[in-house]
XYZ file of C-alpha atoms in Angstrom:
483
model
C 12.056 -10.955 -6.462
C 10.592 -7.566 -5.529
C 8.534 -6.118 -8.675
C 9.203 -2.947 -9.486
C 6.815 0.520 -8.410
C 5.504 1.590 -11.454
C 7.359 4.944 -12.875
C 5.173 8.037 -12.673
C 4.998 9.846 -16.377
C 3.297 12.858 -14.485
C 4.752 13.578 -11.685
C 1.858 15.611 -8.852
C 2.835 18.570 -7.438
C 0.887 21.629 -6.275
C 1.532 24.869 -7.620
C 0.834 28.976 -5.690
C -1.946 30.608 -7.687
C -2.773 32.901 -5.155
C -3.283 36.643 -7.351
C -1.807 34.651 -10.692
C -3.304 34.835 -14.096
C -4.635 31.151 -15.302
C -5.542 31.868 -18.636
C -8.473 29.275 -20.545
C -8.907 29.671 -23.960
C -12.747 28.609 -24.927
C -16.168 29.886 -24.912
C -17.748 26.453 -24.709
C -18.416 23.035 -22.246
C -14.424 22.511 -22.089
C -13.361 25.942 -20.947
C -16.263 26.737 -18.407
C -15.629 23.032 -16.981
C -11.955 24.162 -16.114
C -13.482 27.595 -15.275
C -15.415 25.867 -12.349
C -11.967 24.063 -11.435
C -9.746 26.469 -11.452
C -12.169 28.817 -9.684
C -12.569 26.939 -6.546
C -8.839 28.350 -6.058
C -7.687 31.997 -5.331
C -5.953 32.820 -9.080
C -7.260 35.647 -11.212
C -9.071 33.967 -14.364
C -9.015 35.382 -17.485
C -11.059 34.186 -20.033
C -10.501 34.494 -23.733
C -12.790 34.121 -25.899
C -15.354 36.268 -28.855
C -18.137 33.596 -28.492
C -18.616 32.705 -25.404
C -21.322 30.176 -24.041
C -24.368 31.918 -21.868
C -23.255 29.744 -18.903
C -20.026 30.541 -19.243
C -20.790 34.045 -18.778
C -22.327 33.828 -16.015
C -20.177 31.979 -14.270
C -17.568 35.017 -15.937
C -20.074 37.355 -13.873
C -20.917 35.457 -10.742
C -17.119 34.950 -9.976
C -15.547 38.207 -11.148
C -13.478 36.590 -14.151
C -11.699 38.839 -16.769
C -13.340 37.897 -19.708
C -11.338 39.564 -23.249
C -14.431 39.162 -25.392
C -12.366 39.257 -28.827
C -10.550 36.968 -31.219
C -7.646 35.007 -29.431
C -4.076 36.833 -30.027
C -0.371 35.145 -28.133
C -0.535 37.936 -26.431
C -3.690 37.189 -24.118
C -1.263 34.580 -22.457
C 1.323 36.518 -21.238
C 1.810 36.936 -17.175
C -0.072 34.014 -16.758
C 1.162 31.391 -14.991
C -0.926 28.211 -16.439
C -2.811 28.470 -19.674
C -5.942 26.058 -20.850
C -6.486 25.896 -24.548
C -10.449 24.740 -24.262
C -11.696 25.551 -27.615
C -12.837 22.098 -29.321
C -10.455 23.233 -31.765
C -8.022 21.194 -32.590
C -6.317 23.834 -34.940
C -6.629 26.697 -32.267
C -6.139 24.412 -29.093
C -2.377 23.741 -30.920
C -1.733 27.042 -31.401
C -2.726 27.922 -27.796
C -0.641 25.449 -27.336
C 2.397 26.180 -29.041
C 2.034 29.613 -28.255
C 2.049 28.858 -24.052
C 5.364 26.768 -24.784
C 6.992 29.554 -26.706
C 6.640 32.001 -23.913
C 7.107 29.133 -21.374
C 4.412 28.882 -19.874
C 2.387 25.511 -18.831
C -0.281 24.260 -20.807
C -3.144 21.885 -20.615
C -5.346 21.602 -23.986
C -8.520 19.531 -22.413
C -8.787 16.082 -24.271
C -5.835 16.421 -26.667
C -3.014 14.825 -23.742
C 0.166 15.253 -26.908
C -0.129 18.597 -26.139
C -0.733 19.199 -22.509
C 2.211 19.812 -20.448
C 0.482 18.756 -17.211
C -3.284 17.372 -16.543
C -5.990 18.452 -13.933
C -6.676 16.462 -11.494
C -10.134 15.475 -9.784
C -9.641 17.860 -6.950
C -11.246 16.207 -3.863
C -11.102 20.324 -1.577
C -11.089 20.782 1.718
C -9.123 24.292 1.743
C -6.422 24.592 2.611
C -6.667 20.749 2.375
C -6.256 19.601 -1.416
C -6.349 16.022 -2.427
C -5.718 15.429 -6.433
C -6.625 12.503 -8.361
C -4.696 12.097 -11.583
C -4.788 9.183 -14.929
C -1.819 11.199 -17.032
C -5.319 11.381 -18.779
C -6.181 8.095 -19.314
C -9.104 7.374 -17.447
C -10.255 11.142 -16.184
C -14.021 9.026 -15.781
C -12.137 6.911 -13.104
C -10.375 9.828 -11.310
C -14.055 10.908 -11.422
C -14.918 7.891 -9.564
C -12.110 7.931 -6.815
C -12.892 11.879 -6.148
C -15.738 10.769 -5.646
C -15.444 7.163 -2.874
C -12.541 9.645 -1.347
C -14.895 12.384 -1.035
C -17.311 10.099 0.979
C -14.302 9.758 3.031
C -13.731 12.790 4.699
C -14.628 14.775 6.690
C -15.992 18.542 6.138
C -14.810 19.937 9.343
C -10.805 18.591 7.752
C -10.262 22.184 6.192
C -10.836 23.921 9.560
C -8.863 21.022 11.425
C -6.065 22.145 8.822
C -6.712 25.766 9.126
C -5.892 25.479 12.877
C -2.853 23.457 12.052
C -1.226 26.495 10.376
C -2.181 29.125 13.254
C -0.223 27.250 15.520
C 2.871 25.857 12.967
C 5.177 28.645 14.078
C 4.696 27.479 17.647
C 4.745 24.179 17.312
C 8.132 24.799 15.727
C 9.337 26.923 18.241
C 8.366 24.931 21.750
C 8.809 21.738 20.002
C 12.404 20.004 19.015
C 11.952 18.675 15.727
C 11.707 14.957 15.154
C 9.697 12.777 17.283
C 8.314 15.358 19.697
C 6.908 17.638 16.872
C 5.377 14.590 15.274
C 3.764 12.879 17.890
C 1.940 16.072 18.828
C 1.103 17.020 15.669
C -0.377 12.635 15.578
C -2.477 13.750 18.515
C -3.435 16.654 17.174
C -5.456 15.263 14.459
C -6.389 12.405 16.354
C -7.285 13.507 19.382
C -9.320 15.815 21.241
C -8.409 18.608 18.830
C -10.186 17.034 16.034
C -12.840 15.755 17.829
C -13.360 19.291 18.935
C -13.729 20.340 15.524
C -16.012 18.068 14.518
C -18.785 18.611 16.911
C -18.098 22.664 15.510
C -16.703 23.532 19.199
C -13.428 26.015 17.396
C -12.762 27.580 20.460
C -13.071 24.375 22.517
C -10.570 22.233 20.055
C -8.047 25.735 20.239
C -7.818 25.268 23.681
C -7.462 21.554 23.658
C -4.617 21.981 21.477
C -2.644 24.374 23.853
C -3.314 22.046 26.312
C -1.293 18.915 24.121
C 1.387 21.376 23.437
C 1.925 22.617 26.494
C 2.572 19.295 27.933
C 5.634 18.007 28.493
C 5.378 14.665 29.014
C 7.826 12.310 27.610
C 7.223 10.776 24.823
C 6.675 6.817 26.017
C 7.752 3.905 22.886
C 5.627 1.386 21.311
C 6.225 -1.644 19.406
C 3.666 -2.677 16.855
C 3.910 -6.613 15.630
C 2.417 -5.994 12.528
C 1.624 -8.852 9.910
C 2.368 -7.449 6.354
C 0.103 -10.674 4.885
C 1.811 -12.694 2.099
C 3.129 -9.988 -0.413
C -0.658 -8.506 -1.875
C -0.162 -5.033 -0.891
C -4.275 -4.905 -0.396
C -4.472 -7.729 2.359
C -2.488 -5.253 4.634
C -5.011 -4.754 7.305
C -6.540 -0.710 7.789
C -5.315 -1.123 11.474
C -1.083 -2.372 9.798
C -1.760 0.348 7.441
C -2.460 3.330 9.486
C 0.716 2.238 12.010
C 2.603 2.186 9.417
C 2.201 5.614 8.510
C 2.466 7.116 12.324
C 5.267 4.879 12.668
C 9.367 6.782 12.785
C 11.021 3.401 12.317
C 9.594 0.187 10.151
C 11.582 -2.584 10.635
C 10.691 -5.330 8.601
C 11.844 -8.666 7.148
C 13.322 -9.420 3.339
C 10.405 -11.625 2.610
C 7.981 -8.103 3.558
C 7.651 -6.469 -0.252
C 9.035 -3.189 -1.136
C 5.685 -1.943 -2.138
C 4.159 -2.753 1.578
C 7.070 -0.900 3.174
C 6.542 2.523 1.387
C 3.336 2.263 2.763
C 4.873 3.941 5.457
C 6.000 7.617 6.200
C 8.602 8.482 3.926
C 10.411 10.127 6.743
C 10.397 6.910 8.424
C 13.354 5.209 9.224
C 13.473 1.848 7.390
C 15.841 -1.093 8.773
C 15.973 -4.131 7.227
C 16.700 -7.302 9.492
C 16.988 -10.498 7.697
C 14.928 -13.121 8.408
C 15.083 -14.812 4.745
C 15.990 -18.825 3.994
C 20.046 -18.772 3.741
C 19.646 -14.938 4.479
C 19.580 -13.761 8.321
C 21.816 -10.420 8.880
C 20.562 -10.024 12.829
C 20.069 -13.027 14.905
C 16.677 -12.640 16.626
C 18.336 -11.728 19.529
C 19.904 -8.533 17.628
C 16.067 -7.735 16.634
C 15.116 -8.486 20.084
C 17.998 -5.931 21.477
C 17.053 -3.444 18.691
C 13.172 -3.494 19.444
C 13.826 -2.475 23.093
C 16.481 0.391 22.192
C 13.539 1.757 20.194
C 11.254 1.827 22.262
C 13.763 3.478 25.395
C 14.253 6.225 23.243
C 10.758 7.146 22.797
C 9.824 5.921 18.943
C 6.812 3.999 17.681
C 7.780 1.290 16.036
C 6.346 -0.901 13.117
C 8.167 -4.726 12.970
C 6.673 -5.652 9.829
C 6.380 -9.436 9.143
C 5.574 -11.203 6.434
C 2.530 -13.613 6.729
C 0.542 -13.119 10.443
C 3.511 -12.519 13.542
C 1.899 -15.215 15.455
C 2.129 -18.171 13.112
C 5.998 -18.800 12.627
C 7.017 -14.908 12.933
C 9.023 -15.464 16.464
C 6.627 -13.252 17.773
C 6.540 -15.001 21.209
C 10.184 -13.829 21.233
C 10.097 -10.547 20.356
C 6.871 -10.128 22.959
C 8.803 -12.126 25.509
C 12.264 -9.780 25.180
C 9.321 -6.359 24.985
C 7.297 -7.401 28.002
C 10.767 -8.305 30.200
C 12.004 -4.676 29.234
C 8.673 -2.542 29.880
C 8.160 -1.455 26.857
C 4.590 -1.507 25.763
C 3.835 -3.097 22.579
C 0.388 -4.809 20.209
C 0.507 -7.313 17.594
C -1.398 -6.642 14.636
C -3.077 -9.930 12.758
C -2.049 -10.763 8.944
C -3.789 -13.115 7.136
C -0.885 -15.999 6.822
C 0.167 -17.793 3.932
C -1.875 -20.928 4.539
C -4.942 -18.708 3.967
C -3.226 -16.434 0.767
C -2.554 -20.206 -0.690
C -5.785 -21.532 0.219
C -7.624 -18.715 -1.249
C -5.655 -18.818 -4.643
C -7.108 -22.424 -5.024
C -10.832 -21.578 -4.042
C -9.688 -24.253 -1.826
C -11.766 -24.789 1.629
C -9.988 -25.505 4.326
C -12.375 -27.197 6.215
C -15.133 -29.102 4.906
C -17.769 -30.185 6.568
C -17.860 -34.537 6.777
C -14.584 -34.337 5.530
C -12.839 -31.844 7.651
C -13.266 -30.276 10.738
C -9.178 -29.419 12.035
C -6.010 -27.733 10.371
C -2.629 -27.870 11.528
C -0.053 -25.545 10.342
C 3.285 -26.603 10.209
C 6.940 -26.484 8.749
C 8.540 -29.234 6.719
C 10.982 -28.929 9.460
C 9.126 -30.136 11.739
C 8.861 -33.652 10.009
C 12.694 -33.661 10.709
C 14.577 -36.424 13.142
C 13.303 -39.526 14.499
C 9.574 -38.606 15.743
C 6.891 -37.743 13.933
C 4.913 -34.485 16.021
C 1.634 -35.684 17.269
C 0.010 -33.900 14.901
C 1.248 -35.854 12.549
C -1.789 -38.130 13.943
C -4.278 -35.444 13.178
C -3.283 -35.743 9.338
C -4.127 -39.157 8.906
C -7.373 -38.440 10.525
C -8.933 -36.318 8.205
C -7.277 -32.694 9.248
C -5.805 -30.196 6.411
C -2.229 -29.408 7.048
C 0.077 -26.567 5.689
C 3.232 -26.866 5.822
C 5.070 -23.460 5.388
C 8.125 -23.488 4.022
C 8.404 -27.002 3.196
C 10.035 -27.384 -0.705
C 13.522 -27.907 0.404
C 12.011 -31.071 2.128
C 9.086 -32.319 0.302
C 10.670 -35.439 -0.067
C 11.187 -36.024 3.389
C 7.686 -35.091 4.604
C 5.413 -36.845 1.924
C 7.614 -39.926 3.104
C 7.541 -39.575 6.969
C 3.346 -38.884 6.234
C 2.807 -42.112 4.334
C 5.680 -44.223 6.938
C 2.889 -43.052 9.534
C -0.257 -44.250 7.355
C -1.557 -41.238 5.317
C -2.824 -42.199 1.882
C -0.142 -41.304 -0.855
C -3.464 -40.400 -3.295
C -4.159 -37.343 -0.968
C -4.770 -34.406 -2.353
C -1.932 -31.903 -2.145
C -1.776 -27.949 -3.631
C 1.063 -26.051 -4.296
C 1.137 -22.414 -4.094
C 4.147 -19.888 -4.853
C 4.339 -16.298 -3.939
C 0.950 -16.945 -2.790
C -1.384 -14.352 -3.492
C 0.571 -11.779 -5.880
C 0.421 -11.591 -9.513
C 3.534 -14.351 -10.028
C 1.996 -16.575 -8.303
C 2.235 -20.442 -9.479
C -0.318 -22.911 -8.733
C 0.033 -26.734 -8.546
C -1.933 -29.816 -7.870
C -1.098 -33.515 -7.215
C -1.150 -36.370 -4.694
C 1.174 -36.719 -1.543
C 3.287 -39.120 -3.496
C 3.996 -36.400 -6.302
C 5.053 -34.070 -3.577
C 8.494 -34.832 -3.423
C 9.058 -33.727 -7.404
C 8.859 -30.288 -5.558
C 12.395 -30.594 -5.093
C 14.666 -30.483 -7.734
C 12.085 -27.355 -9.127
C 14.998 -25.474 -9.572
C 12.700 -22.916 -10.955
C 10.587 -22.124 -7.611
C 12.599 -19.347 -6.352
C 9.508 -17.679 -3.941
C 8.166 -18.813 -0.718
C 5.941 -22.117 -1.330
C 3.082 -23.073 0.908
C 1.970 -26.849 0.654
C -1.632 -27.883 1.844
C -2.507 -31.345 2.384
C -5.492 -33.056 2.911
C -9.167 -34.715 1.533
C -10.371 -31.187 1.688
C -8.370 -30.016 -1.251
C -9.942 -31.986 -3.595
C -12.439 -29.782 -3.394
C -9.664 -27.155 -4.821
C -10.209 -25.206 -8.715
C -7.275 -26.757 -10.242
C -8.521 -25.438 -13.565
C -5.386 -22.716 -13.346
C -2.734 -24.606 -11.840
C -0.439 -27.481 -14.044
C -0.359 -31.255 -12.610
C 2.490 -32.189 -9.984
C 2.436 -35.193 -11.526
C 4.427 -34.062 -14.900
C 7.727 -32.837 -13.314
C 7.618 -35.706 -11.253
C 8.065 -37.903 -13.881
C 10.983 -35.582 -15.196
C 12.563 -35.356 -12.978
C 12.427 -39.472 -12.366
C 14.075 -39.340 -15.839
C 16.918 -36.478 -15.013
C 17.523 -38.764 -12.091
C 18.158 -42.015 -14.797
C 20.166 -40.151 -16.605
C 22.665 -39.103 -14.506
C 22.864 -42.634 -13.027
C 23.430 -44.366 -16.408
C 26.673 -40.968 -16.427
C 27.556 -42.045 -13.887
């Protein structure tokens, strides 16, 4: 069941403050910190303090702030668009907050979250670009740590590039139709020749490159990215997958892909669920192939988002063949497949020197029918076997492998919801595996790993399958007696 996205109690916005008054009440370190923060904007700073410290006075002189050097009065707040209660005195800060609210002005009381209408973020400034990091007052130190990391990531040329973009925005809106063509221009602008020229300090060349790009009449060509979403945890998504999601016009996703990962795409991207979950096929594979071709021919940038890795039981082969036959450009972006995530959850070595040097990826349904698949010989000779989607045929998987010669004592590890916080781990032997079929409480995707290498896993946080095996046997016996 998908996890609900946590709700923000404070919604981040950018308030226009150019030429507007911002009042700060206080004369010490708290007031100086807020003055330095607001001083990065074009607001008119108004500092109210009858006992301002020397460092704050120096800031006022250097930055042209207005200093009201008298005891605080509510009249000092009139006309301000924001107020900061930064006196360090609880009674005075409370009074300032009450006065501001009475006047209909949003107020922030330093280190007193219960008095705050808004919280000031840790700010990464690349004017006109700004990145604000907030924790709703819960962790200012964390916000500063994140600010430091993001600051190192962003080029100093980001501000000039954004300014160049602003100067071209009106022209772009006149020349380019709203939608895909306009988005494509801006994507190429920020990721192509204009951005490289600004980064090199060549502003005139950047302008020329942007104009050339703007006047280009080349039709938009469609592109399909078959992207692995990983086993479920958002932070296992690759950087390339994240970038393509942010560039996509359309996201075509399977049912097993969590909403949190789909939400990593652009807010205005079209999102098309296509099912592809056991018992829930909203579109056939042929219909999905036709949809991808249609979107590609329309010039769309599409992310076909698949759970795990597209090339491991993801039917990417059929989609690639259809796109090739239709002449649609595509690429494949690998994802972390469920077997790797399950092994990581168990700290389980899929290959182990002297024990297992090969792997088999299969589905439980491969063992149905009259003939044993060729890979079963590898399992018997020591390969680690990863069984996808095998809960409903667990008894048949175990029976066929034991019948083929694999020892009933062979170690088994099972993970439901691999990689996610609500994952559940079970361990036992091949003889215990049939107990999975009667486990109605296992509603998430189940991954089973079988082989001698499994014995090297960490079973401290897992439950024994044998306990459920005995429960299942007792239940069967009871049902037989009733019959």
